[in-house]
Amino acid sequence: ASASGGGSGAESAAGGGRHRHRHQDPASASAAVTMGNIFGNLLKSLIGKKEMRILMVGLDAAGKTTILYKLKLGEIVTTIPTIGFNVETVEYKNISFTVWDVGGQDKIRPLWRHYFQNTQGLIFVVDSNDRERVNEAREELMRMLAEDELRDAVLLVFANKQDLPNAMNAAEITDKLGLHSLRHRNWYIQATCATSGDGLYEGLDWLANQLKNKK
């Protein structure tokens, strides 16, 4: 996933040294913290003390790590169960967010199943600007949804990178991913821009309410 600058204005500012704080945008920094606080409180109030796992997956460079940083729910821990398979995890209260890249290597797929247990929510992140790989994204999504342990998981799709001029809109992504064919799955698609945070809260608000109803 595309971790752009680690999510902090100071880290991504050009030049470093004396001038770097000038490059920070206090409004966006406080907005990001506020989003984390709001989403954290939302989860806490809706979910209570139930152990829960939320998977966030998608092709590489879809923007998953950027979203994880934007949520500011806690420290992101990266583990490498095997070569070519990085897993990022954030533990928030009794909820774990687990993130990895899908696509490509068949030999690591069996390892994914270790993370499917107790998964109530699946977030699938799509690069809306990448028309060449949207079919691959669809194939990966359908393969995951076919997993028995994910049969009851609700699906939130983030149609990410909406800030790019040639990005497909949410309706086009819905069509390309074949979401309307999911007859027995609760799903929702949200247009997002991970770098600014646009759309993230709206999607996560839907997800939290779905998880509340699954209690």
CSV table of N, CA and C in Angstrom, one decimal, residues 56-161:
chain,number,residue,atom,x,y,z
A,56,MET,N,-8.5,-5.2,6.2
A,56,MET,CA,-8.5,-4.2,5.1
A,56,MET,C,-7.5,-4.7,4.1
A,57,VAL,N,-8.0,-5.0,2.9
A,57,VAL,CA,-7.1,-5.6,1.9
A,57,VAL,C,-7.4,-4.9,0.5
A,58,GLY,N,-6.5,-5.2,-0.4
A,58,GLY,CA,-6.6,-4.6,-1.8
A,58,GLY,C,-5.3,-4.8,-2.5
A,59,LEU,N,-5.2,-4.5,-3.7
A,59,LEU,CA,-4.0,-4.7,-4.5
A,59,LEU,C,-3.0,-3.7,-3.9
A,60,ASP,N,-1.7,-4.0,-4.2
A,60,ASP,CA,-0.6,-3.1,-3.7
A,60,ASP,C,-0.8,-1.7,-4.3
A,61,ALA,N,-0.5,-0.7,-3.5
A,61,ALA,CA,-0.6,0.7,-3.9
A,61,ALA,C,-2.0,1.3,-4.0
A,62,ALA,N,-3.0,0.6,-3.4
A,62,ALA,CA,-4.3,1.1,-3.4
A,62,ALA,C,-4.6,2.2,-2.4
A,63,GLY,N,-3.7,2.3,-1.4
A,63,GLY,CA,-3.8,3.3,-0.4
A,63,GLY,C,-4.2,2.9,1.0
A,64,LYS,N,-4.0,1.6,1.2
A,64,LYS,CA,-4.4,1.0,2.5
A,64,LYS,C,-3.6,1.6,3.7
A,65,THR,N,-2.3,1.6,3.6
A,65,THR,CA,-1.5,2.1,4.7
A,65,THR,C,-1.8,3.6,4.9
A,66,THR,N,-2.0,4.3,3.9
A,66,THR,CA,-2.3,5.8,4.1
A,66,THR,C,-3.6,5.9,4.9
A,67,ILE,N,-4.6,5.0,4.6
A,67,ILE,CA,-5.8,5.0,5.4
A,67,ILE,C,-5.6,4.7,6.8
A,68,LEU,N,-4.7,3.7,7.0
A,68,LEU,CA,-4.4,3.3,8.4
A,68,LEU,C,-3.8,4.4,9.2
A,69,TYR,N,-2.9,5.1,8.6
A,69,TYR,CA,-2.3,6.3,9.2
A,69,TYR,C,-3.3,7.4,9.5
A,70,LYS,N,-4.2,7.6,8.5
A,70,LYS,CA,-5.2,8.6,8.7
A,70,LYS,C,-6.1,8.4,9.8
A,71,LEU,N,-6.4,7.2,10.1
A,71,LEU,CA,-7.3,6.8,11.2
A,71,LEU,C,-6.7,7.2,12.6
A,72,LYS,N,-5.4,7.1,12.7
A,72,LYS,CA,-4.7,7.5,13.9
A,72,LYS,C,-5.3,6.7,15.1
A,73,LEU,N,-5.5,5.4,15.0
A,73,LEU,CA,-6.1,4.7,16.1
A,73,LEU,C,-5.0,4.1,17.0
A,74,GLY,N,-3.8,4.1,16.6
A,74,GLY,CA,-2.7,3.6,17.4
A,74,GLY,C,-1.5,3.2,16.6
A,75,GLU,N,-0.6,2.6,17.3
A,75,GLU,CA,0.7,2.2,16.6
A,75,GLU,C,0.5,1.1,15.6
A,76,ILE,N,1.1,1.3,14.4
A,76,ILE,CA,0.9,0.3,13.4
A,76,ILE,C,2.1,-0.7,13.5
A,77,VAL,N,1.8,-1.9,13.7
A,77,VAL,CA,2.9,-3.0,13.8
A,77,VAL,C,2.9,-3.8,12.5
A,78,THR,N,4.1,-3.9,12.0
A,78,THR,CA,4.3,-4.7,10.7
A,78,THR,C,5.0,-6.0,11.0
A,79,THR,N,4.4,-7.1,10.6
A,79,THR,CA,5.0,-8.4,10.8
A,79,THR,C,5.1,-9.0,9.4
A,80,ILE,N,6.1,-9.9,9.3
A,80,ILE,CA,6.3,-10.6,8.0
A,80,ILE,C,6.3,-12.1,8.2
A,81,PRO,N,5.1,-12.7,8.1
A,81,PRO,CA,5.0,-14.2,8.3
A,81,PRO,C,5.8,-15.0,7.3
A,82,THR,N,6.0,-14.5,6.1
A,82,THR,CA,6.9,-15.1,5.1
A,82,THR,C,7.3,-14.1,4.1
A,83,ILE,N,8.3,-14.5,3.3
A,83,ILE,CA,8.8,-13.5,2.3
A,83,ILE,C,7.7,-13.1,1.4
A,84,GLY,N,7.7,-11.8,1.2
A,84,GLY,CA,6.7,-11.2,0.3
A,84,GLY,C,5.3,-11.1,0.8
A,85,PHE,N,5.2,-11.2,2.1
A,85,PHE,CA,3.8,-11.1,2.7
A,85,PHE,C,3.9,-10.2,4.0
A,86,ASN,N,3.7,-8.9,3.9
A,86,ASN,CA,3.7,-8.1,5.1
A,86,ASN,C,2.3,-7.9,5.6
A,87,VAL,N,2.2,-8.0,6.9
A,87,VAL,CA,0.9,-7.8,7.6
A,87,VAL,C,1.0,-6.6,8.5
A,88,GLU,N,0.1,-5.6,8.3
A,88,GLU,CA,0.1,-4.4,9.2
A,88,GLU,C,-1.1,-4.6,10.1
A,89,THR,N,-0.9,-4.3,11.4
A,89,THR,CA,-2.0,-4.5,12.4
A,89,THR,C,-2.0,-3.3,13.3
A,90,VAL,N,-3.2,-2.8,13.6
A,90,VAL,CA,-3.5,-1.8,14.6
A,90,VAL,C,-4.5,-2.4,15.6
A,91,GLU,N,-4.1,-2.4,16.8
A,91,GLU,CA,-5.0,-2.9,17.9
A,91,GLU,C,-5.7,-1.6,18.5
A,92,TYR,N,-7.0,-1.5,18.5
A,92,TYR,CA,-7.7,-0.4,19.1
A,92,TYR,C,-8.7,-1.0,20.1
A,93,LYS,N,-8.5,-0.8,21.4
A,93,LYS,CA,-9.4,-1.5,22.4
A,93,LYS,C,-9.5,-3.0,22.1
A,94,ASN,N,-10.7,-3.5,21.8
A,94,ASN,CA,-10.8,-4.9,21.5
A,94,ASN,C,-11.0,-5.2,20.0
A,95,ILE,N,-10.6,-4.2,19.2
A,95,ILE,CA,-10.7,-4.4,17.8
A,95,ILE,C,-9.4,-4.4,17.1
A,96,SER,N,-9.1,-5.4,16.2
A,96,SER,CA,-7.9,-5.4,15.5
A,96,SER,C,-8.1,-5.1,14.0
A,97,PHE,N,-7.4,-4.1,13.5
A,97,PHE,CA,-7.4,-3.8,12.1
A,97,PHE,C,-6.2,-4.6,11.5
A,98,THR,N,-6.4,-5.4,10.5
A,98,THR,CA,-5.3,-6.2,9.9
A,98,THR,C,-5.3,-5.9,8.4
A,99,VAL,N,-4.2,-5.6,7.9
A,99,VAL,CA,-4.0,-5.1,6.5
A,99,VAL,C,-3.0,-5.8,5.8
A,100,TRP,N,-3.3,-6.2,4.5
A,100,TRP,CA,-2.2,-6.7,3.7
A,100,TRP,C,-2.6,-6.6,2.2
A,101,ASP,N,-1.6,-6.7,1.3
A,101,ASP,CA,-1.8,-6.7,-0.1
A,101,ASP,C,-2.3,-8.0,-0.6
A,102,VAL,N,-3.3,-8.0,-1.5
A,102,VAL,CA,-3.7,-9.2,-2.2
A,102,VAL,C,-3.2,-9.2,-3.6
A,103,GLY,N,-3.2,-10.3,-4.2
A,103,GLY,CA,-2.8,-10.4,-5.6
A,103,GLY,C,-1.5,-11.2,-5.8
A,104,GLY,N,-1.4,-11.9,-6.9
A,104,GLY,CA,-0.1,-12.5,-7.2
A,104,GLY,C,0.1,-13.9,-6.6
A,105,GLN,N,0.8,-13.9,-5.5
A,105,GLN,CA,1.4,-15.2,-5.1
A,105,GLN,C,0.5,-16.2,-4.5
A,106,ASP,N,0.2,-17.3,-5.2
A,106,ASP,CA,-0.7,-18.3,-4.7
A,106,ASP,C,-0.2,-19.0,-3.5
A,107,LYS,N,1.1,-19.1,-3.4
A,107,LYS,CA,1.7,-19.9,-2.3
A,107,LYS,C,1.4,-19.3,-0.9
A,108,ILE,N,1.2,-18.0,-0.9
A,108,ILE,CA,0.9,-17.4,0.5
A,108,ILE,C,-0.5,-17.3,0.8
A,109,ARG,N,-1.4,-17.7,-0.1
A,109,ARG,CA,-2.8,-17.6,0.2
A,109,ARG,C,-3.3,-18.4,1.4
A,110,PRO,N,-2.8,-19.6,1.6
A,110,PRO,CA,-3.2,-20.4,2.7
A,110,PRO,C,-2.9,-19.7,4.1
A,111,LEU,N,-1.9,-18.8,4.1
A,111,LEU,CA,-1.5,-18.1,5.3
A,111,LEU,C,-2.6,-17.0,5.6
A,112,TRP,N,-3.3,-16.6,4.6
A,112,TRP,CA,-4.3,-15.5,4.9
A,112,TRP,C,-5.4,-16.1,5.9
A,113,ARG,N,-5.7,-17.4,5.7
A,113,ARG,CA,-6.8,-17.9,6.5
A,113,ARG,C,-6.6,-17.8,8.0
A,114,HIS,N,-5.4,-17.7,8.4
A,114,HIS,CA,-5.1,-17.5,9.8
A,114,HIS,C,-5.7,-16.2,10.3
A,115,TYR,N,-5.9,-15.3,9.4
A,115,TYR,CA,-6.5,-14.0,9.9
A,115,TYR,C,-8.0,-13.9,9.6
A,116,PHE,N,-8.6,-14.9,9.1
A,116,PHE,CA,-10.0,-14.8,8.8
A,116,PHE,C,-10.9,-15.0,10.0
A,117,GLN,N,-10.4,-15.8,10.9
A,117,GLN,CA,-11.2,-16.1,12.1
A,117,GLN,C,-11.6,-14.8,12.9
A,118,ASN,N,-12.8,-14.8,13.3
A,118,ASN,CA,-13.4,-13.6,14.0
A,118,ASN,C,-13.5,-12.4,13.2
A,119,THR,N,-13.4,-12.5,11.9
A,119,THR,CA,-13.5,-11.3,11.0
A,119,THR,C,-15.0,-11.0,10.8
A,120,GLN,N,-15.4,-9.8,11.3
A,120,GLN,CA,-16.8,-9.4,11.0
A,120,GLN,C,-16.9,-8.4,9.9
A,121,GLY,N,-15.8,-7.7,9.6
A,121,GLY,CA,-15.9,-6.6,8.6
A,121,GLY,C,-14.7,-6.7,7.6
A,122,LEU,N,-15.0,-6.6,6.3
A,122,LEU,CA,-13.9,-6.6,5.3
A,122,LEU,C,-14.0,-5.3,4.6
A,123,ILE,N,-12.8,-4.6,4.6
A,123,ILE,CA,-12.7,-3.3,3.8
A,123,ILE,C,-11.8,-3.6,2.6
A,124,PHE,N,-12.3,-3.4,1.4
A,124,PHE,CA,-11.6,-3.7,0.2
A,124,PHE,C,-11.3,-2.3,-0.4
A,125,VAL,N,-10.0,-2.0,-0.6
A,125,VAL,CA,-9.6,-0.7,-1.1
A,125,VAL,C,-9.1,-0.8,-2.5
A,126,VAL,N,-9.7,0.0,-3.4
A,126,VAL,CA,-9.4,0.0,-4.8
A,126,VAL,C,-8.8,1.3,-5.3
A,127,ASP,N,-7.8,1.2,-6.1
A,127,ASP,CA,-7.2,2.4,-6.7
A,127,ASP,C,-8.2,2.8,-7.9
A,128,SER,N,-9.0,3.8,-7.7
A,128,SER,CA,-10.0,4.1,-8.8
A,128,SER,C,-9.4,4.6,-10.0
A,129,ASN,N,-8.1,5.0,-10.0
A,129,ASN,CA,-7.4,5.5,-11.2
A,129,ASN,C,-6.8,4.4,-12.0
A,130,ASP,N,-6.7,3.2,-11.5
A,130,ASP,CA,-6.0,2.1,-12.1
A,130,ASP,C,-6.9,1.2,-12.9
A,131,ARG,N,-7.2,1.7,-14.1
A,131,ARG,CA,-8.2,0.9,-14.9
A,131,ARG,C,-7.6,-0.4,-15.4
A,132,GLU,N,-6.3,-0.5,-15.5
A,132,GLU,CA,-5.6,-1.7,-16.1
A,132,GLU,C,-5.7,-2.9,-15.1
A,133,ARG,N,-5.9,-2.6,-13.8
A,133,ARG,CA,-5.8,-3.6,-12.8
A,133,ARG,C,-7.2,-3.8,-12.1
A,134,VAL,N,-8.2,-3.1,-12.5
A,134,VAL,CA,-9.5,-3.3,-11.8
A,134,VAL,C,-10.1,-4.7,-12.0
A,135,ASN,N,-9.8,-5.3,-13.1
A,135,ASN,CA,-10.3,-6.7,-13.2
A,135,ASN,C,-9.5,-7.7,-12.3
A,136,GLU,N,-8.3,-7.4,-12.1
A,136,GLU,CA,-7.5,-8.2,-11.1
A,136,GLU,C,-8.1,-7.9,-9.7
A,137,ALA,N,-8.4,-6.7,-9.4
A,137,ALA,CA,-9.0,-6.4,-8.1
A,137,ALA,C,-10.3,-7.1,-7.9
A,138,ARG,N,-11.1,-7.2,-9.0
A,138,ARG,CA,-12.4,-7.9,-8.9
A,138,ARG,C,-12.1,-9.4,-8.6
A,139,GLU,N,-11.2,-10.0,-9.3
A,139,GLU,CA,-10.9,-11.4,-9.1
A,139,GLU,C,-10.5,-11.7,-7.6
A,140,GLU,N,-9.6,-10.8,-7.1
A,140,GLU,CA,-9.1,-11.0,-5.7
A,140,GLU,C,-10.2,-10.8,-4.7
A,141,LEU,N,-11.1,-9.9,-5.0
A,141,LEU,CA,-12.2,-9.7,-4.1
A,141,LEU,C,-13.1,-10.9,-4.0
A,142,MET,N,-13.5,-11.4,-5.2
A,142,MET,CA,-14.4,-12.5,-5.3
A,142,MET,C,-13.8,-13.8,-4.7
A,143,ARG,N,-12.5,-13.9,-4.8
A,143,ARG,CA,-11.8,-15.1,-4.2
A,143,ARG,C,-11.9,-15.0,-2.7
A,144,MET,N,-11.7,-13.8,-2.1
A,144,MET,CA,-11.8,-13.7,-0.7
A,144,MET,C,-13.2,-13.9,-0.2
A,145,LEU,N,-14.2,-13.4,-0.9
A,145,LEU,CA,-15.6,-13.5,-0.5
A,145,LEU,C,-16.1,-14.9,-0.6
A,146,ALA,N,-15.4,-15.8,-1.3
A,146,ALA,CA,-15.7,-17.2,-1.4
A,146,ALA,C,-15.2,-18.0,-0.2
A,147,GLU,N,-14.3,-17.4,0.6
A,147,GLU,CA,-13.8,-18.1,1.7
A,147,GLU,C,-14.9,-18.3,2.8
A,148,ASP,N,-15.0,-19.6,3.2
A,148,ASP,CA,-16.1,-19.9,4.1
A,148,ASP,C,-16.1,-19.1,5.4
A,149,GLU,N,-14.9,-18.8,6.0
A,149,GLU,CA,-14.8,-18.1,7.2
A,149,GLU,C,-15.2,-16.6,7.1
A,150,LEU,N,-15.3,-16.1,5.8
A,150,LEU,CA,-15.7,-14.7,5.6
A,150,LEU,C,-17.1,-14.6,5.1
A,151,ARG,N,-17.9,-15.7,5.2
A,151,ARG,CA,-19.2,-15.7,4.6
A,151,ARG,C,-20.2,-14.7,5.2
A,152,ASP,N,-20.0,-14.4,6.5
A,152,ASP,CA,-20.9,-13.5,7.2
A,152,ASP,C,-20.3,-12.1,7.4
A,153,ALA,N,-19.1,-11.9,6.9
A,153,ALA,CA,-18.5,-10.6,7.0
A,153,ALA,C,-19.2,-9.5,6.1
A,154,VAL,N,-19.4,-8.3,6.7
A,154,VAL,CA,-20.0,-7.3,5.8
A,154,VAL,C,-18.8,-6.7,5.0
A,155,LEU,N,-19.1,-6.1,3.9
A,155,LEU,CA,-18.1,-5.6,2.9
A,155,LEU,C,-18.3,-4.1,2.7
A,156,LEU,N,-17.2,-3.4,3.0
A,156,LEU,CA,-17.1,-2.0,2.7
A,156,LEU,C,-16.0,-1.8,1.6
A,157,VAL,N,-16.4,-1.2,0.5
A,157,VAL,CA,-15.4,-0.9,-0.6
A,157,VAL,C,-15.1,0.6,-0.5
A,158,PHE,N,-13.8,0.9,-0.5
A,158,PHE,CA,-13.3,2.2,-0.6
A,158,PHE,C,-12.8,2.4,-2.1
A,159,ALA,N,-13.6,3.2,-2.8
A,159,ALA,CA,-13.1,3.6,-4.2
A,159,ALA,C,-12.2,4.8,-4.0
A,160,ASN,N,-10.9,4.5,-3.8
A,160,ASN,CA,-9.9,5.5,-3.4
A,160,ASN,C,-9.3,6.2,-4.5
A,161,LYS,N,-8.6,7.3,-4.2
A,161,LYS,CA,-7.8,8.2,-5.1
A,161,LYS,C,-8.8,9.0,-6.0
